């Protein structure tokens, strides 16, 4: 980034010490594109250099101080004027004075707390970034560099299967079972559906993975439902006593860990939606929440505390009914398409 004034101009660059060896991760931007960023975990040190390159070798650069910040912030798209910072660290690199030649300043943020996963959604963005600032009387020179943070979890101690018996009286009676209630992002959902009573003509059945993003609080709550995947279970009419297996691989879909009440600003939850369609195009459905978590390739010892906290954060599930949606515990929800 350059500052063009009556005197000196300068290019600012932020360089990480371990840039050559550090892993990069793809992350979606606001415009839906994917870009690669340096990947960090909770508790890792962030260190590097701020490089200043003067454009005019015969002129000095006057400044009111040079600093670098490490910031974690949440931005709600409907309230873009306010950035909610949950991490804010500052290192002063130089006192007010003059710079006569290009130079670099070392910095280190030791064992930085990064409690939440980076996230870009429909109505909210959680980002971490480094920001170098050269304070000037007229205009500050600012350079930012985003990084991505992943939160790692251990295997949940309690991971019971999901078993439900649902139906419409004298019309339809089915049981469905999923092998677990908590899945890591590369996991496989395995289950079965049993038809105990079938008196309506079903022609199609599928399972959808639905992501539900909730932002705001109180009367200013916004819900965004996004269908991540559609998995066809059956195309044709089932008969009484039939059993249909389910095997859904999660690795091929864009999923994040479940996020609950992140900094009291937003939540991201996932649901398995069982959908049946009869010959008259009427839809019957039942939703069940599942918890998603990120499993590290190699979980480092230094991350064990963070992983334990993340595992506790993901304990338990809630139904859609807790968030004001129509919910049926032992009945299928029935709607007629227009």
GROMACS .gro file of C-alpha atoms in nm:
model
  338
    1UNK     CA    1   0.000   0.000   0.000
    2UNK     CA    2   0.139   0.343  -0.088
    3UNK     CA    3   0.099   0.689   0.061
    4UNK     CA    4   0.141   0.971  -0.185
    5UNK     CA    5   0.197   1.311  -0.028
    6UNK     CA    6   0.421   1.612  -0.073
    7UNK     CA    7   0.725   1.416   0.043
    8UNK     CA    8   0.797   1.049   0.078
    9UNK     CA    9   0.583   0.753  -0.024
   10UNK     CA   10   0.617   0.403   0.117
   11UNK     CA   11   0.515   0.045   0.044
   12UNK     CA   12   0.416  -0.162   0.350
   13UNK     CA   13   0.427  -0.543   0.353
   14UNK     CA   14   0.355  -0.794   0.631
   15UNK     CA   15   0.568  -1.111   0.616
   16UNK     CA   16   0.524  -1.416   0.842
   17UNK     CA   17   0.836  -1.589   0.975
   18UNK     CA   18   0.708  -1.936   0.884
   19UNK     CA   19   0.538  -1.841   0.556
   20UNK     CA   20   0.724  -2.108   0.355
   21UNK     CA   21   0.631  -2.397   0.585
   22UNK     CA   22   0.290  -2.291   0.716
   23UNK     CA   23  -0.011  -2.464   0.569
   24UNK     CA   24  -0.271  -2.267   0.376
   25UNK     CA   25  -0.645  -2.325   0.379
   26UNK     CA   26  -0.917  -2.229   0.135
   27UNK     CA   27  -1.176  -1.989   0.270
   28UNK     CA   28  -1.481  -1.834   0.108
   29UNK     CA   29  -1.487  -1.456   0.067
   30UNK     CA   30  -1.794  -1.230   0.081
   31UNK     CA   31  -1.841  -1.249  -0.296
   32UNK     CA   32  -1.848  -1.630  -0.284
   33UNK     CA   33  -1.500  -1.684  -0.425
   34UNK     CA   34  -1.245  -1.911  -0.257
   35UNK     CA   35  -0.899  -1.788  -0.169
   36UNK     CA   36  -0.611  -1.944   0.023
   37UNK     CA   37  -0.489  -1.797   0.352
   38UNK     CA   38  -0.229  -1.897   0.610
   39UNK     CA   39  -0.386  -2.138   0.859
   40UNK     CA   40  -0.353  -2.097   1.237
   41UNK     CA   41  -0.493  -2.268   1.545
   42UNK     CA   42  -0.580  -2.148   1.893
   43UNK     CA   43  -0.272  -2.085   2.109
   44UNK     CA   44  -0.024  -2.059   1.822
   45UNK     CA   45   0.225  -1.773   1.810
   46UNK     CA   46   0.197  -1.524   1.523
   47UNK     CA   47   0.530  -1.364   1.433
   48UNK     CA   48   0.696  -1.196   1.139
   49UNK     CA   49   0.819  -0.865   1.001
   50UNK     CA   50   0.664  -0.541   0.883
   51UNK     CA   51   0.868  -0.429   0.584
   52UNK     CA   52   0.877  -0.061   0.480
   53UNK     CA   53   1.012   0.018   0.132
   54UNK     CA   54   1.071   0.390   0.064
   55UNK     CA   55   0.996   0.500  -0.292
   56UNK     CA   56   1.224   0.806  -0.294
   57UNK     CA   57   1.571   0.724  -0.154
   58UNK     CA   58   1.667   1.090  -0.107
   59UNK     CA   59   1.366   1.186   0.107
   60UNK     CA   60   1.276   1.107   0.466
   61UNK     CA   61   0.946   0.966   0.587
   62UNK     CA   62   0.803   1.152   0.885
   63UNK     CA   63   0.560   0.958   1.103
   64UNK     CA   64   0.381   0.974   1.437
   65UNK     CA   65   0.452   0.612   1.526
   66UNK     CA   66   0.440   0.263   1.372
   67UNK     CA   67   0.240  -0.024   1.517
   68UNK     CA   68   0.099  -0.366   1.431
   69UNK     CA   69  -0.223  -0.518   1.562
   70UNK     CA   70  -0.365  -0.870   1.574
   71UNK     CA   71  -0.745  -0.847   1.558
   72UNK     CA   72  -1.032  -1.095   1.572
   73UNK     CA   73  -1.364  -0.936   1.489
   74UNK     CA   74  -1.724  -1.012   1.396
   75UNK     CA   75  -1.906  -0.804   1.136
   76UNK     CA   76  -2.282  -0.827   1.098
   77UNK     CA   77  -2.376  -0.726   0.744
   78UNK     CA   78  -2.688  -0.539   0.854
   79UNK     CA   79  -2.474  -0.337   1.098
   80UNK     CA   80  -2.158  -0.280   0.897
   81UNK     CA   81  -2.065   0.037   1.082
   82UNK     CA   82  -1.992  -0.159   1.401
   83UNK     CA   83  -1.711  -0.414   1.418
   84UNK     CA   84  -1.726  -0.630   1.730
   85UNK     CA   85  -1.369  -0.713   1.834
   86UNK     CA   86  -1.316  -1.015   2.059
   87UNK     CA   87  -0.935  -1.019   2.022
   88UNK     CA   88  -0.728  -0.700   2.003
   89UNK     CA   89  -0.350  -0.703   2.056
   90UNK     CA   90  -0.110  -0.417   1.976
   91UNK     CA   91   0.268  -0.397   1.939
   92UNK     CA   92   0.443  -0.061   1.899
   93UNK     CA   93   0.721  -0.095   1.644
   94UNK     CA   94   0.862   0.259   1.634
   95UNK     CA   95   0.818   0.585   1.822
   96UNK     CA   96   0.736   0.910   1.636
   97UNK     CA   97   1.026   1.023   1.420
   98UNK     CA   98   1.174   0.990   1.073
   99UNK     CA   99   1.277   0.702   0.849
  100UNK     CA  100   1.558   0.772   0.603
  101UNK     CA  101   1.589   0.428   0.443
  102UNK     CA  102   1.388   0.111   0.383
  103UNK     CA  103   1.379  -0.117   0.684
  104UNK     CA  104   1.187  -0.398   0.856
  105UNK     CA  105   1.047  -0.430   1.208
  106UNK     CA  106   1.012  -0.766   1.384
  107UNK     CA  107   0.695  -0.851   1.575
  108UNK     CA  108   0.566  -1.146   1.777
  109UNK     CA  109   0.226  -1.218   1.934
  110UNK     CA  110   0.292  -1.511   2.167
  111UNK     CA  111   0.041  -1.795   2.217
  112UNK     CA  112  -0.248  -1.590   2.080
  113UNK     CA  113  -0.597  -1.688   2.189
  114UNK     CA  114  -0.814  -1.758   1.885
  115UNK     CA  115  -1.134  -1.897   2.037
  116UNK     CA  116  -1.357  -1.914   1.728
  117UNK     CA  117  -1.332  -2.052   1.376
  118UNK     CA  118  -1.309  -1.814   1.080
  119UNK     CA  119  -1.648  -1.791   0.910
  120UNK     CA  120  -1.808  -1.611   0.618
  121UNK     CA  121  -2.185  -1.653   0.599
  122UNK     CA  122  -2.501  -1.500   0.459
  123UNK     CA  123  -2.530  -1.223   0.721
  124UNK     CA  124  -2.210  -1.237   0.925
  125UNK     CA  125  -1.834  -1.260   0.892
  126UNK     CA  126  -1.580  -1.362   1.157
  127UNK     CA  127  -1.224  -1.279   1.057
  128UNK     CA  128  -0.873  -1.260   1.199
  129UNK     CA  129  -0.615  -1.026   1.052
  130UNK     CA  130  -0.288  -0.841   1.109
  131UNK     CA  131  -0.294  -0.466   1.056
  132UNK     CA  132   0.021  -0.254   1.027
  133UNK     CA  133  -0.024   0.123   1.063
  134UNK     CA  134   0.213   0.412   0.998
  135UNK     CA  135   0.055   0.713   1.169
  136UNK     CA  136   0.077   1.033   0.964
  137UNK     CA  137  -0.054   1.383   1.015
  138UNK     CA  138  -0.264   1.382   0.700
  139UNK     CA  139  -0.338   1.017   0.620
  140UNK     CA  140  -0.233   0.697   0.793
  141UNK     CA  141  -0.069   0.425   0.585
  142UNK     CA  142  -0.245   0.095   0.662
  143UNK     CA  143  -0.178  -0.260   0.545
  144UNK     CA  144  -0.392  -0.560   0.643
  145UNK     CA  145  -0.333  -0.933   0.602
  146UNK     CA  146  -0.607  -1.187   0.674
  147UNK     CA  147  -0.541  -1.531   0.819
  148UNK     CA  148  -0.774  -1.828   0.870
  149UNK     CA  149  -0.832  -2.002   1.204
  150UNK     CA  150  -0.964  -2.357   1.241
  151UNK     CA  151  -1.091  -2.495   1.572
  152UNK     CA  152  -1.005  -2.857   1.640
  153UNK     CA  153  -1.205  -3.099   1.854
  154UNK     CA  154  -1.148  -3.440   2.005
  155UNK     CA  155  -1.381  -3.734   1.957
  156UNK     CA  156  -1.698  -3.670   2.161
  157UNK     CA  157  -1.720  -3.892   2.467
  158UNK     CA  158  -2.097  -3.922   2.427
  159UNK     CA  159  -2.217  -3.983   2.072
  160UNK     CA  160  -2.541  -4.174   2.088
  161UNK     CA  161  -2.738  -4.278   1.782
  162UNK     CA  162  -3.056  -4.100   1.674
  163UNK     CA  163  -3.369  -4.316   1.673
  164UNK     CA  164  -3.712  -4.175   1.596
  165UNK     CA  165  -4.053  -4.325   1.532
  166UNK     CA  166  -4.281  -4.088   1.344
  167UNK     CA  167  -4.600  -4.107   1.147
  168UNK     CA  168  -4.946  -3.993   1.053
  169UNK     CA  169  -5.223  -4.188   1.222
  170UNK     CA  170  -5.356  -4.474   1.004
  171UNK     CA  171  -5.162  -4.341   0.703
  172UNK     CA  172  -4.789  -4.370   0.751
  173UNK     CA  173  -4.566  -4.512   1.021
  174UNK     CA  174  -4.188  -4.520   0.981
  175UNK     CA  175  -3.879  -4.548   1.199
  176UNK     CA  176  -3.548  -4.392   1.106
  177UNK     CA  177  -3.212  -4.429   1.269
  178UNK     CA  178  -2.878  -4.250   1.226
  179UNK     CA  179  -2.567  -4.412   1.368
  180UNK     CA  180  -2.445  -4.098   1.551
  181UNK     CA  181  -2.560  -3.753   1.655
  182UNK     CA  182  -2.217  -3.588   1.611
  183UNK     CA  183  -2.008  -3.610   1.295
  184UNK     CA  184  -1.669  -3.470   1.195
  185UNK     CA  185  -1.649  -3.283   0.865
  186UNK     CA  186  -1.509  -3.582   0.671
  187UNK     CA  187  -1.742  -3.837   0.833
  188UNK     CA  188  -2.006  -4.066   0.681
  189UNK     CA  189  -2.368  -4.058   0.795
  190UNK     CA  190  -2.493  -4.415   0.813
  191UNK     CA  191  -2.854  -4.501   0.886
  192UNK     CA  192  -3.167  -4.696   0.801
  193UNK     CA  193  -3.534  -4.621   0.740
  194UNK     CA  194  -3.799  -4.881   0.825
  195UNK     CA  195  -4.153  -4.865   0.680
  196UNK     CA  196  -4.398  -5.012   0.932
  197UNK     CA  197  -4.718  -4.881   0.773
  198UNK     CA  198  -4.766  -4.735   0.423
  199UNK     CA  199  -5.114  -4.629   0.312
  200UNK     CA  200  -5.017  -4.328   0.104
  201UNK     CA  201  -4.846  -4.350  -0.233
  202UNK     CA  202  -4.493  -4.222  -0.184
  203UNK     CA  203  -4.292  -4.168  -0.502
  204UNK     CA  204  -3.974  -4.001  -0.376
  205UNK     CA  205  -3.765  -3.974  -0.060
  206UNK     CA  206  -3.451  -3.775   0.014
  207UNK     CA  207  -3.235  -3.646   0.296
  208UNK     CA  208  -3.123  -3.283   0.291
  209UNK     CA  209  -2.842  -3.125   0.491
  210UNK     CA  210  -2.962  -2.782   0.599
  211UNK     CA  211  -2.736  -2.512   0.744
  212UNK     CA  212  -2.915  -2.261   0.964
  213UNK     CA  213  -2.739  -1.931   1.037
  214UNK     CA  214  -2.888  -1.718   1.316
  215UNK     CA  215  -2.771  -1.361   1.376
  216UNK     CA  216  -2.881  -1.091   1.617
  217UNK     CA  217  -3.069  -1.109   1.945
  218UNK     CA  218  -3.420  -1.046   2.075
  219UNK     CA  219  -3.657  -0.890   1.819
  220UNK     CA  220  -3.370  -0.839   1.572
  221UNK     CA  221  -3.302  -1.205   1.501
  222UNK     CA  222  -3.238  -1.314   1.143
  223UNK     CA  223  -3.251  -1.676   1.024
  224UNK     CA  224  -3.098  -1.796   0.697
  225UNK     CA  225  -3.155  -2.156   0.587
  226UNK     CA  226  -2.927  -2.294   0.319
  227UNK     CA  227  -2.967  -2.643   0.170
  228UNK     CA  228  -2.611  -2.774   0.149
  229UNK     CA  229  -2.688  -3.118   0.003
  230UNK     CA  230  -2.973  -3.332  -0.131
  231UNK     CA  231  -2.932  -3.709  -0.110
  232UNK     CA  232  -3.190  -3.926  -0.285
  233UNK     CA  233  -3.282  -4.230  -0.076
  234UNK     CA  234  -3.557  -4.380  -0.286
  235UNK     CA  235  -3.736  -4.324  -0.616
  236UNK     CA  236  -4.051  -4.533  -0.613
  237UNK     CA  237  -4.316  -4.663  -0.375
  238UNK     CA  238  -4.204  -4.841  -0.056
  239UNK     CA  239  -4.392  -5.135   0.089
  240UNK     CA  240  -4.464  -5.238   0.444
  241UNK     CA  241  -4.167  -5.403   0.611
  242UNK     CA  242  -3.914  -5.252   0.370
  243UNK     CA  243  -3.582  -5.124   0.505
  244UNK     CA  244  -3.377  -4.865   0.315
  245UNK     CA  245  -3.008  -4.801   0.402
  246UNK     CA  246  -2.855  -4.453   0.412
  247UNK     CA  247  -2.490  -4.371   0.350
  248UNK     CA  248  -2.407  -4.003   0.305
  249UNK     CA  249  -2.044  -3.888   0.270
  250UNK     CA  250  -1.987  -3.540   0.415
  251UNK     CA  251  -1.640  -3.480   0.268
  252UNK     CA  252  -1.774  -3.352  -0.063
  253UNK     CA  253  -1.974  -3.064   0.084
  254UNK     CA  254  -1.885  -2.716   0.210
  255UNK     CA  255  -1.944  -2.754   0.582
  256UNK     CA  256  -1.820  -2.578   0.894
  257UNK     CA  257  -1.823  -2.696   1.254
  258UNK     CA  258  -2.141  -2.629   1.449
  259UNK     CA  259  -2.115  -2.286   1.615
  260UNK     CA  260  -2.326  -2.200   1.916
  261UNK     CA  261  -2.382  -1.841   2.031
  262UNK     CA  262  -2.045  -1.716   1.908
  263UNK     CA  263  -1.959  -1.408   2.118
  264UNK     CA  264  -2.338  -1.366   2.163
  265UNK     CA  265  -2.360  -1.255   1.799
  266UNK     CA  266  -2.444  -1.557   1.581
  267UNK     CA  267  -2.491  -1.933   1.562
  268UNK     CA  268  -2.453  -2.192   1.285
  269UNK     CA  269  -2.641  -2.521   1.319
  270UNK     CA  270  -2.695  -2.819   1.090
  271UNK     CA  271  -3.003  -3.037   1.042
  272UNK     CA  272  -3.082  -3.359   0.861
  273UNK     CA  273  -3.416  -3.312   0.687
  274UNK     CA  274  -3.602  -3.629   0.586
  275UNK     CA  275  -3.840  -3.546   0.298
  276UNK     CA  276  -4.111  -3.771   0.149
  277UNK     CA  277  -4.316  -3.669  -0.158
  278UNK     CA  278  -4.635  -3.852  -0.256
  279UNK     CA  279  -4.793  -3.885  -0.600
  280UNK     CA  280  -5.002  -3.573  -0.544
  281UNK     CA  281  -4.682  -3.371  -0.482
  282UNK     CA  282  -4.755  -3.329  -0.112
  283UNK     CA  283  -4.442  -3.307   0.103
  284UNK     CA  284  -4.390  -3.472   0.440
  285UNK     CA  285  -4.076  -3.388   0.635
  286UNK     CA  286  -3.899  -3.426   0.967
  287UNK     CA  287  -3.588  -3.242   1.084
  288UNK     CA  288  -3.326  -3.350   1.334
  289UNK     CA  289  -3.025  -3.148   1.445
  290UNK     CA  290  -2.677  -3.302   1.422
  291UNK     CA  291  -2.351  -3.157   1.554
  292UNK     CA  292  -2.054  -3.114   1.319
  293UNK     CA  293  -1.696  -3.080   1.442
  294UNK     CA  294  -1.349  -3.050   1.289
  295UNK     CA  295  -1.099  -3.331   1.338
  296UNK     CA  296  -0.733  -3.236   1.303
  297UNK     CA  297  -0.498  -3.441   1.086
  298UNK     CA  298  -0.249  -3.435   1.373
  299UNK     CA  299  -0.382  -3.295   1.700
  300UNK     CA  300  -0.087  -3.132   1.871
  301UNK     CA  301  -0.040  -3.161   2.247
  302UNK     CA  302  -0.048  -2.784   2.282
  303UNK     CA  303  -0.401  -2.787   2.144
  304UNK     CA  304  -0.544  -3.041   2.387
  305UNK     CA  305  -0.692  -2.776   2.616
  306UNK     CA  306  -0.854  -2.590   2.326
  307UNK     CA  307  -0.990  -2.915   2.185
  308UNK     CA  308  -1.143  -3.008   2.520
  309UNK     CA  309  -1.316  -2.670   2.542
  310UNK     CA  310  -1.446  -2.706   2.186
  311UNK     CA  311  -1.579  -3.053   2.262
  312UNK     CA  312  -1.766  -2.924   2.568
  313UNK     CA  313  -1.902  -2.635   2.362
  314UNK     CA  314  -2.060  -2.880   2.119
  315UNK     CA  315  -2.223  -3.104   2.382
  316UNK     CA  316  -2.596  -3.162   2.343
  317UNK     CA  317  -2.842  -3.082   2.066
  318UNK     CA  318  -3.152  -2.871   2.040
  319UNK     CA  319  -3.457  -2.897   1.821
  320UNK     CA  320  -3.585  -2.638   1.580
  321UNK     CA  321  -3.873  -2.583   1.819
  322UNK     CA  322  -3.640  -2.404   2.059
  323UNK     CA  323  -3.588  -2.135   1.799
  324UNK     CA  324  -3.952  -2.074   1.724
  325UNK     CA  325  -3.996  -2.307   1.427
  326UNK     CA  326  -4.289  -2.543   1.394
  327UNK     CA  327  -4.175  -2.871   1.549
  328UNK     CA  328  -4.334  -3.211   1.582
  329UNK     CA  329  -4.185  -3.468   1.813
  330UNK     CA  330  -4.361  -3.785   1.703
  331UNK     CA  331  -4.550  -3.672   1.394
  332UNK     CA  332  -4.444  -3.596   1.045
  333UNK     CA  333  -4.489  -3.233   0.942
  334UNK     CA  334  -4.725  -3.216   0.644
  335UNK     CA  335  -4.742  -2.942   0.383
  336UNK     CA  336  -4.915  -2.919   0.048
  337UNK     CA  337  -4.730  -2.758  -0.237
  338UNK     CA  338  -4.914  -2.495  -0.434
   0.00000   0.00000   0.00000
